[in-house]
PDB file of C-alpha atoms in Angstrom:
ATOM      1  CA  GLN A   1     175.477   9.870 168.251  1.00  0.00           C
ATOM      2  CA  VAL A   2     171.711   9.047 168.751  1.00  0.00           C
ATOM      3  CA  GLN A   3     169.620   7.278 166.349  1.00  0.00           C
ATOM      4  CA  PRO A   4     165.806   7.910 166.771  1.00  0.00           C
ATOM      5  CA  VAL A   5     163.560   5.056 165.667  1.00  0.00           C
ATOM      6  CA  GLU A   6     159.931   5.809 165.169  1.00  0.00           C
ATOM      7  CA  SER A   7     156.934   3.363 165.211  1.00  0.00           C
ATOM      8  CA  GLY A   8     153.131   3.524 165.654  1.00  0.00           C
ATOM      9  CA  GLY A   9     151.992   5.184 162.626  1.00  0.00           C
ATOM     10  CA  GLY A  10     148.869   4.137 160.691  1.00  0.00           C
ATOM     11  CA  SER A  11     145.369   5.017 159.427  1.00  0.00           C
ATOM     12  CA  VAL A  12     142.517   6.314 161.520  1.00  0.00           C
ATOM     13  CA  GLN A  13     139.264   8.121 160.989  1.00  0.00           C
ATOM     14  CA  ALA A  14     138.900  11.642 162.003  1.00  0.00           C
ATOM     15  CA  GLY A  15     138.214  11.992 165.680  1.00  0.00           C
ATOM     16  CA  GLY A  16     140.274   8.946 166.366  1.00  0.00           C
ATOM     17  CA  SER A  17     143.627   8.532 168.209  1.00  0.00           C
ATOM     18  CA  LEU A  18     147.009   7.144 167.521  1.00  0.00           C
ATOM     19  CA  THR A  19     150.197   6.887 169.649  1.00  0.00           C
ATOM     20  CA  LEU A  20     153.669   7.122 168.088  1.00  0.00           C
ATOM     21  CA  SER A  21     156.721   5.877 169.806  1.00  0.00           C
ATOM     22  CA  CYS A  22     160.478   6.987 169.351  1.00  0.00           C
ATOM     23  CA  ALA A  23     163.294   5.089 170.819  1.00  0.00           C
ATOM     24  CA  ALA A  24     166.578   6.894 171.123  1.00  0.00           C
ATOM     25  CA  SER A  25     169.013   4.190 170.325  1.00  0.00           C
ATOM     26  CA  GLY A  26     172.873   4.661 170.665  1.00  0.00           C
ATOM     27  CA  HIS A  27     172.580   5.966 174.070  1.00  0.00           C
ATOM     28  CA  THR A  28     172.198   4.060 177.327  1.00  0.00           C
ATOM     29  CA  SER A  29     170.692   7.108 179.074  1.00  0.00           C
ATOM     30  CA  PHE A  30     169.807   9.880 176.653  1.00  0.00           C
ATOM     31  CA  THR A  31     169.568  13.402 177.921  1.00  0.00           C
ATOM     32  CA  GLY A  32     168.766  16.422 175.789  1.00  0.00           C
ATOM     33  CA  THR A  33     165.643  17.341 173.797  1.00  0.00           C
ATOM     34  CA  MET A  34     163.623  15.144 171.663  1.00  0.00           C
ATOM     35  CA  GLY A  35     160.946  16.412 169.300  1.00  0.00           C
ATOM     36  CA  TRP A  36     158.297  15.384 166.798  1.00  0.00           C
ATOM     37  CA  PHE A  37     157.917  17.060 163.427  1.00  0.00           C
ATOM     38  CA  ARG A  38     155.549  16.312 160.567  1.00  0.00           C
ATOM     39  CA  GLN A  39     155.543  17.017 156.856  1.00  0.00           C
ATOM     40  CA  ALA A  40     152.645  16.754 154.522  1.00  0.00           C
ATOM     41  CA  PRO A  41     153.121  16.448 150.742  1.00  0.00           C
ATOM     42  CA  GLY A  42     153.910  19.951 149.239  1.00  0.00           C
ATOM     43  CA  LYS A  43     154.304  21.432 152.623  1.00  0.00           C
ATOM     44  CA  GLU A  44     157.277  22.649 154.751  1.00  0.00           C
ATOM     45  CA  ARG A  45     158.318  20.443 157.894  1.00  0.00           C
ATOM     46  CA  GLU A  46     156.376  21.546 160.878  1.00  0.00           C
ATOM     47  CA  GLY A  47     157.360  21.369 164.501  1.00  0.00           C
ATOM     48  CA  VAL A  48     154.740  19.431 166.593  1.00  0.00           C
ATOM     49  CA  ALA A  49     156.105  18.896 170.120  1.00  0.00           C
ATOM     50  CA  ALA A  50     159.293  18.481 171.949  1.00  0.00           C
ATOM     51  CA  ILE A  51     160.325  17.524 175.459  1.00  0.00           C
ATOM     52  CA  TRP A  52     163.375  17.962 177.767  1.00  0.00           C
ATOM     53  CA  THR A  53     164.295  14.583 178.767  1.00  0.00           C
ATOM     54  CA  GLU A  54     165.862  15.541 182.139  1.00  0.00           C
ATOM     55  CA  THR A  55     162.999  17.603 183.430  1.00  0.00           C
ATOM     56  CA  GLY A  56     159.911  16.610 181.343  1.00  0.00           C
ATOM     57  CA  ALA A  57     159.320  20.276 180.261  1.00  0.00           C
ATOM     58  CA  THR A  58     157.176  20.160 177.086  1.00  0.00           C
ATOM     59  CA  PHE A  59     156.561  22.504 174.110  1.00  0.00           C
ATOM     60  CA  TYR A  60     153.810  22.315 171.559  1.00  0.00           C
ATOM     61  CA  GLY A  61     152.844  23.804 168.230  1.00  0.00           C
ATOM     62  CA  ASP A  62     149.667  25.753 168.190  1.00  0.00           C
ATOM     63  CA  SER A  63     147.886  23.462 165.719  1.00  0.00           C
ATOM     64  CA  VAL A  64     148.198  20.554 168.121  1.00  0.00           C
ATOM     65  CA  ARG A  65     148.189  22.034 171.590  1.00  0.00           C
ATOM     66  CA  GLY A  66     145.241  20.548 173.613  1.00  0.00           C
ATOM     67  CA  ARG A  67     145.032  17.462 171.255  1.00  0.00           C
ATOM     68  CA  PHE A  68     148.475  15.901 171.385  1.00  0.00           C
ATOM     69  CA  THR A  69     150.661  15.065 174.252  1.00  0.00           C
ATOM     70  CA  ILE A  70     154.329  14.193 174.311  1.00  0.00           C
ATOM     71  CA  SER A  71     155.767  12.191 177.122  1.00  0.00           C
ATOM     72  CA  GLN A  72     158.608   9.856 177.904  1.00  0.00           C
ATOM     73  CA  ASP A  73     159.803   6.818 179.587  1.00  0.00           C
ATOM     74  CA  ASN A  74     163.373   7.429 180.681  1.00  0.00           C
ATOM     75  CA  ALA A  75     164.016   3.863 181.529  1.00  0.00           C
ATOM     76  CA  GLN A  76     163.343   2.907 178.075  1.00  0.00           C
ATOM     77  CA  ASN A  77     164.849   5.992 176.390  1.00  0.00           C
ATOM     78  CA  THR A  78     161.620   6.332 174.538  1.00  0.00           C
ATOM     79  CA  VAL A  79     159.391   9.306 173.800  1.00  0.00           C
ATOM     80  CA  TYR A  80     155.730   9.038 172.876  1.00  0.00           C
ATOM     81  CA  LEU A  81     153.304  11.335 171.041  1.00  0.00           C
ATOM     82  CA  GLN A  82     149.638  10.702 172.061  1.00  0.00           C
ATOM     83  CA  MET A  83     147.411  12.018 169.290  1.00  0.00           C
ATOM     84  CA  ASN A  84     143.780  12.506 170.148  1.00  0.00           C
ATOM     85  CA  SER A  85     140.891  14.156 168.046  1.00  0.00           C
ATOM     86  CA  LEU A  86     142.794  13.613 165.041  1.00  0.00           C
ATOM     87  CA  LYS A  87     141.789  15.704 161.850  1.00  0.00           C
ATOM     88  CA  PRO A  88     142.442  14.990 158.196  1.00  0.00           C
ATOM     89  CA  GLU A  89     144.850  17.897 158.201  1.00  0.00           C
ATOM     90  CA  ASP A  90     147.011  16.012 160.750  1.00  0.00           C
ATOM     91  CA  THR A  91     147.856  13.596 157.820  1.00  0.00           C
ATOM     92  CA  ALA A  92     151.584  13.671 157.343  1.00  0.00           C
ATOM     93  CA  MET A  93     154.864  11.896 157.662  1.00  0.00           C
ATOM     94  CA  TYR A  94     155.825  12.178 161.378  1.00  0.00           C
ATOM     95  CA  TYR A  95     159.490  12.367 162.242  1.00  0.00           C
ATOM     96  CA  CYS A  96     161.239  11.950 165.619  1.00  0.00           C
ATOM     97  CA  ALA A  97     164.447  14.020 166.143  1.00  0.00           C
ATOM     98  CA  ALA A  98     166.949  14.468 168.983  1.00  0.00           C
ATOM     99  CA  THR A  99     169.571  16.843 170.159  1.00  0.00           C
ATOM    100  CA  LEU A 100     171.925  16.449 173.038  1.00  0.00           C
ATOM    101  CA  ARG A 101     171.224  20.171 173.999  1.00  0.00           C
ATOM    102  CA  ARG A 102     168.482  21.414 176.113  1.00  0.00           C
ATOM    103  CA  VAL A 103     166.525  23.834 173.779  1.00  0.00           C
ATOM    104  CA  TYR A 104     163.834  26.215 174.988  1.00  0.00           C
ATOM    105  CA  TYR A 105     160.871  27.179 172.838  1.00  0.00           C
ATOM    106  CA  PHE A 106     158.383  29.852 173.107  1.00  0.00           C
ATOM    107  CA  GLY A 107     156.353  28.102 170.475  1.00  0.00           C
ATOM    108  CA  PRO A 108     156.936  24.894 168.357  1.00  0.00           C
ATOM    109  CA  PRO A 109     160.271  23.118 168.041  1.00  0.00           C
ATOM    110  CA  GLN A 110     162.406  24.151 165.134  1.00  0.00           C
ATOM    111  CA  ALA A 111     163.868  21.528 162.907  1.00  0.00           C
ATOM    112  CA  VAL A 112     167.324  23.381 162.619  1.00  0.00           C
ATOM    113  CA  ASP A 113     168.062  22.640 166.262  1.00  0.00           C
ATOM    114  CA  PHE A 114     167.939  18.871 165.883  1.00  0.00           C
ATOM    115  CA  PRO A 115     171.001  17.008 164.252  1.00  0.00           C
ATOM    116  CA  TYR A 116     169.568  13.491 164.615  1.00  0.00           C
ATOM    117  CA  TRP A 117     166.463  12.224 162.756  1.00  0.00           C
ATOM    118  CA  GLY A 118     164.581   9.117 162.316  1.00  0.00           C
ATOM    119  CA  GLN A 119     163.101   7.701 159.038  1.00  0.00           C
ATOM    120  CA  GLY A 120     159.609   8.717 159.747  1.00  0.00           C
ATOM    121  CA  THR A 121     156.284   6.982 160.227  1.00  0.00           C
ATOM    122  CA  GLN A 122     153.058   7.858 158.106  1.00  0.00           C
ATOM    123  CA  VAL A 123     149.953   9.047 159.820  1.00  0.00           C
ATOM    124  CA  THR A 124     146.788   9.166 157.645  1.00  0.00           C
ATOM    125  CA  VAL A 125     143.455  10.570 158.869  1.00  0.00           C
ATOM    126  CA  SER A 126     140.426  10.047 156.847  1.00  0.00           C
ATOM    127  CA  SER A 127     137.238  12.172 156.985  1.00  0.00           C
TER     128      SER A 127
END
């Protein structure tokens, strides 16, 4: 079992940056796919980015490609989401999720593929 634990959310003005972190606790050396998702009030959960922890291959949603970067520190079992050029529409609760499988995406990650979820961290972007 894997328990993702997010940190790093907060408030920022449009055009600013934030970095989210997600530690995959419960495994001394986690391998699989880790993903970031977000959900704004009244909207469906949206896949943001995902990474294969063994190879570092990454996948992004169209709305964040070129602005957000997912990366990892395997020694720390931690995945990061660097968010630049933030927009008010990026405001949402951001969730980290994990699966022990290697899941390939042609587009954004899909929530149905991830059985392990963190509690979420709020990101608020003001105009």
